[in-house]
Coordinates of C-alpha atoms in Angstrom, one line a residue:
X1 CA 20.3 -15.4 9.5
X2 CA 17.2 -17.0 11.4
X3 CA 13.9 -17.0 10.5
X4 CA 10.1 -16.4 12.4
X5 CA 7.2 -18.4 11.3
X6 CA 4.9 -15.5 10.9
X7 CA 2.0 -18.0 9.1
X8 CA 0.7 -19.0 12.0
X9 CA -0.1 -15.5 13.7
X10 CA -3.2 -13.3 12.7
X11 CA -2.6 -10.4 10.2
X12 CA 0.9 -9.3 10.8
X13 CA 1.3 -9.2 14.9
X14 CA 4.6 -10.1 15.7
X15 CA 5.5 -11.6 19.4
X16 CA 9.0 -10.2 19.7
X17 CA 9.7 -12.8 22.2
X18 CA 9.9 -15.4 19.3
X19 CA 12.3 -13.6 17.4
X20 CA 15.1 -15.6 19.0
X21 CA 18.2 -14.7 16.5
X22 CA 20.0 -11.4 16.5
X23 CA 18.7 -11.0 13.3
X24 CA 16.6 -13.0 10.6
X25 CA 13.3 -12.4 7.9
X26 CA 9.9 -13.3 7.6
X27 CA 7.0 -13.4 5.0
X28 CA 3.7 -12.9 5.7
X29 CA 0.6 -11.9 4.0
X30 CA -2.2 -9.1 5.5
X31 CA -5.6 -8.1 3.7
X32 CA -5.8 -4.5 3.1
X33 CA -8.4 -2.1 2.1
X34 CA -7.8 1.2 0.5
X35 CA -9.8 3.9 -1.1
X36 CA -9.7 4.0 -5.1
X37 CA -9.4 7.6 -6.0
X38 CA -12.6 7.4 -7.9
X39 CA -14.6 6.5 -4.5
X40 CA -14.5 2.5 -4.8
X41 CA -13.2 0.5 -2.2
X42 CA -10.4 -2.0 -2.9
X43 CA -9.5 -5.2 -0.5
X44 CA -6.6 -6.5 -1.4
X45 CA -3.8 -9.3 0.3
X46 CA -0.4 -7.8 0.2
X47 CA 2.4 -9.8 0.2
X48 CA 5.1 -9.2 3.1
X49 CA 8.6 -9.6 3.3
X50 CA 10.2 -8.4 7.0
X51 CA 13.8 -8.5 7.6
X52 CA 14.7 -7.6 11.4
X53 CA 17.7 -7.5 13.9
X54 CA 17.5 -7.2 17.4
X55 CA 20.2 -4.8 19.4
X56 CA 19.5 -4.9 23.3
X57 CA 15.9 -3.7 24.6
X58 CA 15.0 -2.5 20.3
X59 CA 13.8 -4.7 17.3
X60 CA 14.5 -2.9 14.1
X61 CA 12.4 -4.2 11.4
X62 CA 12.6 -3.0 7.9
X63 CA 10.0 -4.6 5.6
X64 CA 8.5 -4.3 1.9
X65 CA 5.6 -5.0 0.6
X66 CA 3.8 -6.0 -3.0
X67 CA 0.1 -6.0 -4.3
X68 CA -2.0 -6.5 -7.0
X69 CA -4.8 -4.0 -6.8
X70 CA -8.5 -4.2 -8.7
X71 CA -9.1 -1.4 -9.8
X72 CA -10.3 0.5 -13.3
X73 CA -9.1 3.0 -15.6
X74 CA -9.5 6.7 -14.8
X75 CA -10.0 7.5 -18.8
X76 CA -11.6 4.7 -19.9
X77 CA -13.0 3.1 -17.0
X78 CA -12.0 -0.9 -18.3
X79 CA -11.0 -3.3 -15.6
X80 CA -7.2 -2.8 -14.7
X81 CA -4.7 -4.6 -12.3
X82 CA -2.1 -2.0 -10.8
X83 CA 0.7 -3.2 -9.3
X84 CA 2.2 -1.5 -6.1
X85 CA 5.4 -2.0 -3.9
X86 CA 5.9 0.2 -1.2
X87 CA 8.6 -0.5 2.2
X88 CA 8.6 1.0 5.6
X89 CA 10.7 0.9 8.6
X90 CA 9.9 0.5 12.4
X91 CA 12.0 0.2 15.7
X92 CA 10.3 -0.9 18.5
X93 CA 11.7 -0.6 22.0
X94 CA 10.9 -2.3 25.7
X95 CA 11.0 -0.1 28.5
X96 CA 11.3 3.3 29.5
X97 CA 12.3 4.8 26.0
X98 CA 8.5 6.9 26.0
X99 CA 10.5 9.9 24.9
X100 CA 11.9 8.9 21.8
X101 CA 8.7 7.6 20.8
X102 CA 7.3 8.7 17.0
X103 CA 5.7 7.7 14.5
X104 CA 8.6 4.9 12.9
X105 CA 9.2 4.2 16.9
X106 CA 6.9 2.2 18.9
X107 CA 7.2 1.8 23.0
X108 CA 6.2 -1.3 23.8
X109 CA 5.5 -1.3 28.0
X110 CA 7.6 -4.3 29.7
X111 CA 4.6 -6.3 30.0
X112 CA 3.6 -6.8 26.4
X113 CA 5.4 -8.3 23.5
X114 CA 3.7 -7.9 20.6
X115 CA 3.4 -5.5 17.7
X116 CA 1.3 -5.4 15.0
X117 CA 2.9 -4.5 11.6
X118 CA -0.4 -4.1 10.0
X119 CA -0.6 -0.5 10.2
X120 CA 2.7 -0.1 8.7
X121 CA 2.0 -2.7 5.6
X122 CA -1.2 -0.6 5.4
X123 CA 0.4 2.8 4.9
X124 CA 2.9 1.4 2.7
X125 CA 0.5 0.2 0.1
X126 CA -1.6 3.6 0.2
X127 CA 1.7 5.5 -0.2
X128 CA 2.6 3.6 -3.3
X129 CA -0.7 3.7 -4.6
X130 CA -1.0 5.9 -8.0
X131 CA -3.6 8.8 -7.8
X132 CA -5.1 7.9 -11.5
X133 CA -4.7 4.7 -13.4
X134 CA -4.9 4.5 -17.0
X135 CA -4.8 1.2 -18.7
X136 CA -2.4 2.2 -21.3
X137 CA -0.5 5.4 -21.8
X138 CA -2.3 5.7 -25.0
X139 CA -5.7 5.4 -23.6
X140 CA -8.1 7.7 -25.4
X141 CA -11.2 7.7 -22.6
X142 CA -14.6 7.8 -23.3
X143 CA -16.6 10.0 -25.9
X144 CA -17.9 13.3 -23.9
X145 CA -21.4 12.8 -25.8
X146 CA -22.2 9.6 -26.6
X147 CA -19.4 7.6 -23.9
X148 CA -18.6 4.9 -26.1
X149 CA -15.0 3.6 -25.7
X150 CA -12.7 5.7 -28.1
X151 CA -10.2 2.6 -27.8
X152 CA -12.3 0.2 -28.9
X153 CA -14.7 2.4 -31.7
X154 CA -15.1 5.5 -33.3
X155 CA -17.9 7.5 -32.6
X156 CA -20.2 9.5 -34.6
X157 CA -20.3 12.5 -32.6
X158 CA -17.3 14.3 -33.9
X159 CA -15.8 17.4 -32.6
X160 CA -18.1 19.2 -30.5
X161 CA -18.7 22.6 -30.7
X162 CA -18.4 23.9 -27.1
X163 CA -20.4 27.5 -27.4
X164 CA -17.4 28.5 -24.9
X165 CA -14.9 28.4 -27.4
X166 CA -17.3 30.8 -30.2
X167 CA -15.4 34.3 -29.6
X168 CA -12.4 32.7 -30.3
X169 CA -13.4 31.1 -33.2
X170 CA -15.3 34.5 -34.9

């Protein structure tokens, strides 16, 4: 199995004319930015591991991908780390193949070489990406009234009485 030095290109472009054996792996890292469901923005590097093999005119790459993600809890709202890992697959072809083109098949025109695997890292990490976070499975939140931390004090609120909830209670 070779192996493709992918640390000296930018992001995660690969020049398939460098990918010399039949088949072989490299690791990479690309900077990605997703949305936090609660409206933040989070920048993140992602580590890459490729693996590809090469059958006439197609590359067939198959990689995965890890991150650590800044982000807060949806309850609570303490910082939180949230680990994702998510994978994806791509063929990419040379030539004349424009009508088995979609979206896990890229056509690269004879002239040009290289694809960039950003994208693909990109939608991985939003795809693994949990829609709410919580710090622990436990968490209690914040206090309705007062929004002190129910995890780390008791309030002196109490129950409230929602005036929506009356009928039922008479």
């Amino acid at each position: 199995v070779g192996s493709y030095d992918a640390a000296c290109e930018p992001a995660m472009k690969v020049d398939i004319r460098e990918l010399v054996d039949a088949s072989g792996h490299f690791d990479g890292v690309e900077t990605v930015t997703v949305e936090d469901p609660a409206g933040d923005e989070i920048v993140a590097p992602c580590r890459v591991h490729v693996e590809y093999r090469q059958s006439h005119a197609t590359v067939h790459f198959t990689g995965t991908v890890g991150a650590t993600l800044p982000t807060q809890c949806h309850r609570c709202l303490d910082p939180v780390r949230q680990d994702v890992a998510g994978d994806f697959e791509l063929m990419v072809r040379r030539g004349e193949h424009a009508a088995e083109a979609g979206d896990d098949v890229v056509t690269l025109p004879l002239h040009q070489y290289e694809v960039d695997l950003g994208p693909y890292v990109h939608e991985a990490v939003v795809l693994s990406t949990p829609m709410l976070v919580v710090c622990r499975e436990d968490c209690r939140g914040l206090c309705p009234s007062c929004g002190v931390n129910l995890n780390r004090e008791t309030c002196a609120c109490g129950p409230g009485a929602d005036p929506r909830w009356d009928a039922l209670r008479k």
